[in-house]
Coordinates of C-alpha atoms in Angstrom, one line a residue:
X1 CA 8.8 341.8 246.5
X2 CA 11.7 340.6 244.3
X3 CA 12.4 342.9 241.1
X4 CA 12.9 340.4 237.1
X5 CA 14.4 342.1 234.2
X6 CA 16.0 341.3 231.1
X7 CA 19.6 341.2 231.3
X8 CA 22.2 343.6 230.0
X9 CA 24.4 342.7 227.4
X10 CA 27.0 343.0 229.3
X11 CA 25.1 340.7 231.5
X12 CA 24.0 337.5 229.1
X13 CA 27.7 338.0 227.3
X14 CA 29.3 337.8 231.0
X15 CA 26.7 335.0 231.7
X16 CA 27.0 333.9 227.9
X17 CA 31.5 332.9 228.8
X18 CA 30.9 331.0 231.8
X19 CA 32.0 334.2 232.6
X20 CA 35.3 333.7 231.6
X21 CA 37.4 335.0 228.7
X22 CA 37.6 331.6 227.0
X23 CA 37.2 331.2 223.8
X24 CA 33.4 330.1 222.4
X25 CA 33.2 326.5 222.2
X26 CA 33.1 325.7 218.2
X27 CA 32.8 321.9 216.7
X28 CA 32.1 319.1 218.5
X29 CA 32.0 322.0 221.8
X30 CA 28.8 323.4 220.3
X31 CA 27.4 320.6 219.1
X32 CA 26.9 319.0 222.4
X33 CA 26.5 323.2 224.0
X34 CA 23.7 324.3 221.4
X35 CA 21.4 323.9 218.9
X36 CA 21.8 325.2 216.2
X37 CA 20.6 324.4 212.3
X38 CA 23.4 322.4 211.9
X39 CA 22.1 320.2 214.6
X40 CA 18.5 321.6 215.4
X41 CA 16.3 319.3 212.7
X42 CA 14.9 323.4 212.7
X43 CA 12.8 323.6 215.4
X44 CA 13.9 324.2 219.5
X45 CA 14.4 321.5 222.2
X46 CA 13.6 320.9 225.7
X47 CA 16.0 322.9 227.7
X48 CA 18.7 321.5 229.2
X49 CA 19.0 318.6 226.9
X50 CA 22.8 320.3 226.3
X51 CA 25.4 319.9 228.2
X52 CA 26.4 322.8 231.3
X53 CA 28.0 326.9 230.7
X54 CA 30.6 327.1 233.6
X55 CA 28.1 329.2 235.0
X56 CA 26.1 325.5 235.8
X57 CA 23.2 327.4 232.4
X58 CA 21.8 326.0 230.2
X59 CA 20.6 326.9 226.5
X60 CA 22.4 329.8 226.7
X61 CA 24.2 329.9 223.3
X62 CA 21.3 328.1 220.7
X63 CA 18.0 327.0 220.6
X64 CA 16.0 330.1 221.2
X65 CA 17.7 333.4 221.6
X66 CA 17.6 335.2 224.6
X67 CA 16.2 339.2 224.3
X68 CA 19.2 342.3 226.6
X69 CA 19.1 345.3 226.1
X70 CA 22.4 347.2 225.0
X71 CA 24.3 349.8 226.0
X72 CA 21.0 352.5 224.1
X73 CA 18.2 350.1 226.6
X74 CA 17.2 348.9 222.5
X75 CA 15.5 345.3 223.0
X76 CA 18.5 343.0 221.0
X77 CA 18.4 339.5 220.1
X78 CA 22.2 337.5 221.8
X79 CA 23.9 334.0 221.1
X80 CA 22.5 332.8 217.8
X81 CA 19.1 330.5 218.3
X82 CA 18.6 327.1 216.2
X83 CA 17.5 328.8 213.4
X84 CA 21.6 330.3 212.3
X85 CA 24.6 328.0 211.7
X86 CA 27.6 326.9 213.5
X87 CA 29.7 329.4 213.5
X88 CA 26.7 332.4 214.2
X89 CA 26.0 330.7 217.4
X90 CA 28.4 332.1 220.0
X91 CA 28.4 334.7 223.6
X92 CA 29.8 337.9 220.8
X93 CA 26.6 337.3 217.8
X94 CA 23.8 340.0 218.3
X95 CA 20.6 340.0 216.4
X96 CA 17.6 343.5 215.9
X97 CA 14.4 342.4 214.7
X98 CA 13.5 343.1 211.8
X99 CA 10.6 343.3 209.9
X100 CA 11.2 340.2 208.6
X101 CA 10.1 338.2 211.6
X102 CA 6.1 339.6 211.9
X103 CA 5.6 338.5 208.6
X104 CA 2.9 336.4 208.6
X105 CA 1.3 338.8 211.0
X106 CA -2.0 339.1 209.7
X107 CA -3.0 342.5 212.3
X108 CA -2.5 346.4 210.4
X109 CA -0.2 347.5 211.8
X110 CA 1.7 344.6 212.5
X111 CA 2.0 343.3 216.3
X112 CA 5.5 344.9 217.8
X113 CA 5.4 342.4 220.5
X114 CA 3.7 339.2 218.9
X115 CA 6.8 337.9 216.3
X116 CA 4.0 335.5 214.7
X117 CA 7.8 335.1 212.3
X118 CA 9.6 334.4 215.7
X119 CA 9.8 330.7 217.1
X120 CA 13.6 331.1 217.9
X121 CA 13.1 333.7 220.0
X122 CA 12.6 333.6 223.9
X123 CA 14.6 334.7 227.2
X124 CA 16.2 334.6 230.1
X125 CA 15.4 336.8 233.3
X126 CA 17.7 338.3 236.1
X127 CA 16.7 338.4 239.4
X128 CA 17.6 341.5 241.3

């Protein structure tokens, strides 16, 4: 009887910032909190292997980018991922889906749901 949904972009950013206006982690603090191109070995990692943020959330930055809904209701990937450079992994990082994420999809037309080349995409849900 509960409703689950993707977070809005604002909800996701609030959670990623740990409910504060603190600056995004950089350098060693980012390495402790997130997987990115510089420390991921080119792949996602088990959830919970990095430091918790102030709200107790793990892997909200890096590892897999997370879907949220932007102001127009369109899906947007937030936070950066293991495939991004360290400076591109932060609470303000945003990316919209591109055709590159389906380049090797054998279907014609290509699926908009199965991202054959989107191993860096994930999601987290909100329970209302």
